[in-house]
Coordinates of N, CA, C and O in Angstrom, one line a residue:
G110 N 11.9 -3.2 -22.2 CA 13.1 -3.4 -21.6 C 13.2 -2.8 -20.2 O 12.1 -2.7 -19.5
A111 N 14.3 -2.4 -19.8 CA 14.5 -1.9 -18.4 C 13.8 -0.6 -18.2 O 13.3 -0.3 -17.1
R112 N 13.7 0.3 -19.2 CA 13.1 1.6 -19.1 C 11.6 1.4 -18.9 O 11.0 2.1 -18.1
F113 N 11.0 0.4 -19.6 CA 9.6 0.1 -19.4 C 9.3 -0.4 -18.0 O 8.3 0.0 -17.4
V114 N 10.1 -1.3 -17.5 CA 9.9 -1.9 -16.2 C 10.0 -0.8 -15.1 O 9.2 -0.7 -14.2
H115 N 11.0 0.1 -15.3 CA 11.1 1.2 -14.4 C 9.9 2.1 -14.4 O 9.4 2.6 -13.4
M116 N 9.4 2.4 -15.6 CA 8.2 3.3 -15.8 C 7.0 2.6 -15.1 O 6.2 3.2 -14.4
A117 N 6.9 1.3 -15.3 CA 5.7 0.5 -14.7 C 5.9 0.6 -13.2 O 4.9 0.7 -12.5
Y118 N 7.1 0.4 -12.7 CA 7.3 0.5 -11.2 C 6.9 1.8 -10.7 O 6.2 1.9 -9.7
C119 N 7.3 2.9 -11.3 CA 7.0 4.2 -10.9 C 5.5 4.5 -10.9 O 5.0 5.1 -9.9
F120 N 4.9 4.1 -11.9 CA 3.4 4.2 -12.0 C 2.7 3.5 -10.9 O 1.8 4.0 -10.3
T121 N 3.1 2.2 -10.7 CA 2.5 1.4 -9.7 C 2.7 2.0 -8.3 O 1.8 2.0 -7.5
R122 N 3.9 2.5 -8.1 CA 4.2 3.1 -6.8 C 3.3 4.3 -6.6 O 2.8 4.5 -5.5
H123 N 3.2 5.1 -7.6 CA 2.3 6.3 -7.5 C 0.9 6.0 -7.2 O 0.3 6.6 -6.3
V124 N 0.4 5.0 -7.9 CA -1.0 4.5 -7.7 C -1.2 4.0 -6.3 O -2.2 4.3 -5.6
M125 N -0.2 3.2 -5.8 CA -0.3 2.7 -4.5 C -0.3 3.8 -3.4 O -1.1 3.7 -2.5
I126 N 0.5 4.8 -3.6 CA 0.6 5.9 -2.6 C -0.7 6.7 -2.6 O -1.2 7.0 -1.6
E127 N -1.3 6.9 -3.8 CA -2.5 7.6 -3.9 C -3.6 6.8 -3.2 O -4.5 7.4 -2.5
E128 N -3.7 5.5 -3.4 CA -4.7 4.7 -2.8 C -4.5 4.6 -1.3 O -5.5 4.7 -0.6
M129 N -3.3 4.6 -0.8 CA -3.0 4.6 0.6 C -3.5 5.9 1.2 O -4.0 5.9 2.4
K130 N -3.3 7.0 0.5 CA -3.7 8.3 1.0 C -5.2 8.3 1.2 O -5.7 8.7 2.3
K131 N -6.0 7.7 0.3 CA -7.4 7.7 0.4 C -7.9 6.8 1.5 O -8.8 7.1 2.2
L132 N -7.2 5.6 1.6 CA -7.7 4.6 2.6 C -7.2 5.0 4.0 O -7.8 4.5 5.0
S133 N -6.2 5.8 4.2 CA -5.7 6.1 5.5 C -6.3 7.5 6.1 O -5.9 7.9 7.1
V134 N -7.2 8.1 5.3 CA -7.8 9.3 5.8 C -8.6 9.0 7.1 O -9.4 8.1 7.1
G135 N -8.4 9.8 8.1 CA -9.1 9.7 9.3 C -8.5 8.7 10.3 O -8.9 8.6 11.4
T136 N -7.4 8.0 9.9 CA -6.8 7.1 10.8 C -5.7 7.8 11.7 O -5.3 7.2 12.7
G137 N -5.3 9.0 11.3 CA -4.3 9.7 12.0 C -2.9 9.2 11.8 O -1.9 9.6 12.5
I138 N -2.7 8.3 10.9 CA -1.4 7.7 10.6 C -1.1 8.0 9.1 O -1.7 7.4 8.2
P139 N -0.1 8.7 8.9 CA 0.3 9.1 7.5 C 1.1 8.1 6.8 O 2.3 8.2 6.6
F140 N 0.5 6.9 6.4 CA 1.3 5.9 5.8 C 1.9 6.2 4.4 O 3.0 5.9 4.1
A141 N 1.1 7.0 3.6 CA 1.6 7.4 2.3 C 2.9 8.2 2.4 O 3.8 8.1 1.7
E142 N 2.9 9.1 3.4 CA 4.1 10.0 3.6 C 5.3 9.1 4.0 O 6.4 9.4 3.7
A143 N 5.0 8.1 4.8 CA 6.1 7.2 5.2 C 6.8 6.5 4.0 O 8.0 6.3 4.0
V144 N 5.9 6.2 3.1 CA 6.4 5.5 1.9 C 7.3 6.4 1.1 O 8.3 6.0 0.5
K145 N 6.9 7.7 1.0 CA 7.6 8.6 0.1 C 8.9 9.1 0.7 O 9.8 9.6 0.0
Q146 N 9.1 9.1 2.1 CA 10.2 9.7 2.7 C 11.5 8.9 2.5 O 11.5 7.6 2.4
R147 N 12.6 9.5 2.3 CA 13.9 8.9 2.2 C 14.7 9.2 3.5 O 14.6 10.3 4.0
S148 N 15.4 8.3 4.0 CA 16.1 8.5 5.3 C 17.5 8.0 5.1 O 17.8 7.0 4.5
K149 N 18.4 8.7 5.8 CA 19.8 8.2 5.9 C 20.0 7.1 6.9 O 20.9 6.4 6.8
D150 N 19.1 7.1 7.9 CA 19.1 6.1 8.9 C 18.5 4.8 8.4 O 17.2 4.8 8.2
M151 N 19.2 3.8 8.1 CA 18.7 2.6 7.5 C 17.7 1.9 8.4 O 16.7 1.3 7.9
C152 N 17.8 1.9 9.7 CA 16.9 1.2 10.6 C 15.5 1.9 10.5 O 14.5 1.3 10.5
L153 N 15.5 3.2 10.5 CA 14.3 4.0 10.4 C 13.6 3.8 9.1 O 12.4 3.6 9.0
A154 N 14.4 3.7 8.0 CA 13.9 3.4 6.7 C 13.2 2.1 6.6 O 12.1 1.9 6.1
K155 N 13.8 1.1 7.2 CA 13.3 -0.3 7.3 C 12.0 -0.3 8.1 O 11.0 -1.0 7.7
A156 N 12.0 0.4 9.2 CA 10.7 0.5 10.0 C 9.6 1.1 9.2 O 8.5 0.7 9.3
R157 N 9.9 2.2 8.5 CA 8.9 2.9 7.7 C 8.4 1.9 6.6 O 7.2 1.9 6.4
R158 N 9.3 1.2 6.0 CA 8.9 0.3 4.9 C 8.0 -0.8 5.5 O 7.0 -1.2 4.9
R159 N 8.4 -1.3 6.7 CA 7.6 -2.4 7.3 C 6.2 -1.9 7.7 O 5.2 -2.6 7.5
A160 N 6.1 -0.7 8.2 CA 4.8 -0.1 8.5 C 3.9 0.1 7.3 O 2.7 -0.3 7.3
A161 N 4.5 0.6 6.2 CA 3.7 0.8 5.0 C 3.3 -0.6 4.4 O 2.2 -0.8 4.0
Y162 N 4.2 -1.6 4.5 CA 3.9 -2.9 4.0 C 2.8 -3.5 4.8 O 1.8 -4.1 4.2
N163 N 2.8 -3.4 6.1 CA 1.8 -4.0 6.9 C 0.5 -3.3 6.7 O -0.6 -4.0 6.6
K164 N 0.4 -2.0 6.5 CA -0.8 -1.3 6.2 C -1.4 -1.8 4.9 O -2.6 -2.0 4.8
L165 N -0.5 -1.9 3.9 CA -1.0 -2.4 2.6 C -1.5 -3.8 2.7 O -2.6 -4.1 2.1
L166 N -0.9 -4.6 3.4 CA -1.4 -6.0 3.6 C -2.7 -6.0 4.3 O -3.6 -6.8 3.9
Q167 N -2.9 -5.2 5.3 CA -4.2 -5.1 6.0 C -5.3 -4.6 5.0 O -6.4 -5.2 5.0
I168 N -5.0 -3.7 4.2 CA -6.0 -3.2 3.2 C -6.4 -4.3 2.2 O -7.5 -4.5 1.9
L169 N -5.4 -5.0 1.7 CA -5.7 -6.1 0.8 C -6.4 -7.2 1.5 O -7.4 -7.8 0.9
Q170 N -6.1 -7.5 2.7 CA -6.8 -8.6 3.4 C -8.3 -8.1 3.7 O -9.2 -9.0 3.5
R171 N -8.5 -6.9 4.0 CA -9.8 -6.4 4.3 C -10.7 -6.4 3.0 O -11.8 -6.9 3.0
G172 N -10.0 -6.1 1.9 CA -10.7 -6.1 0.6 C -11.1 -7.5 0.2 O -12.2 -7.8 -0.3
D173 N -10.2 -8.5 0.4 CA -10.4 -9.9 0.1 C -11.6 -10.4 1.0 O -12.5 -11.1 0.5
F174 N -11.6 -10.0 2.3 CA -12.6 -10.5 3.2 C -14.0 -9.9 2.7 O -15.0 -10.7 2.7
V175 N -14.1 -8.7 2.3 CA -15.3 -8.1 1.9 C -15.8 -8.8 0.6 O -17.0 -9.1 0.5
L176 N -14.9 -9.2 -0.3 CA -15.3 -9.9 -1.5 C -15.8 -11.3 -1.2 O -16.8 -11.7 -1.8
Q177 N -15.1 -12.0 -0.2 CA -15.6 -13.3 0.2 C -17.0 -13.2 0.8 O -17.8 -14.1 0.5
E178 N -17.2 -12.3 1.6 CA -18.5 -12.1 2.3 C -19.6 -11.8 1.2 O -20.7 -12.3 1.3
Y179 N -19.3 -11.0 0.3 CA -20.2 -10.6 -0.8 C -20.6 -11.9 -1.6 O -21.7 -12.1 -1.9
R180 N -19.6 -12.7 -1.9 CA -19.8 -13.9 -2.7 C -20.7 -14.9 -1.9 O -21.5 -15.5 -2.5
K181 N -20.4 -15.0 -0.6 CA -21.3 -15.9 0.2 C -22.7 -15.5 0.2 O -23.6 -16.3 0.1
K182 N -22.9 -14.2 0.4 CA -24.3 -13.6 0.4 C -25.0 -13.7 -1.0 O -26.2 -13.7 -1.0
A183 N -24.2 -13.7 -2.0 CA -24.8 -13.7 -3.4 C -25.3 -15.1 -3.7 O -26.1 -15.2 -4.6
R184 N -24.8 -16.1 -3.0 CA -25.3 -17.5 -3.3 C -26.7 -17.8 -2.9 O -27.4 -17.5 -2.3

C-alpha cells in the first residue's frame, strides 16, 4: 500500500544520494547536498532540483555509453 510505496521511495532516494556522492567526488560540485537541502525559496529549490536531475541524467547517459561501447568491442 501507501506505506510500502513511501518506504521504497525513501530507500531509492537514499541510494541515489549515496551514489551521487560517490560519483561527484573530485568534481567540486556537491550535488548530493543539493538534493538533500530544503529551501523556503521555491525558485532556488527548483534550480537545485534541476541541477541534481541534470547530473543524474549525465551519469546515466555516461553509463549507457560505456555499456554500448563495451558491447561493440565484445562482438
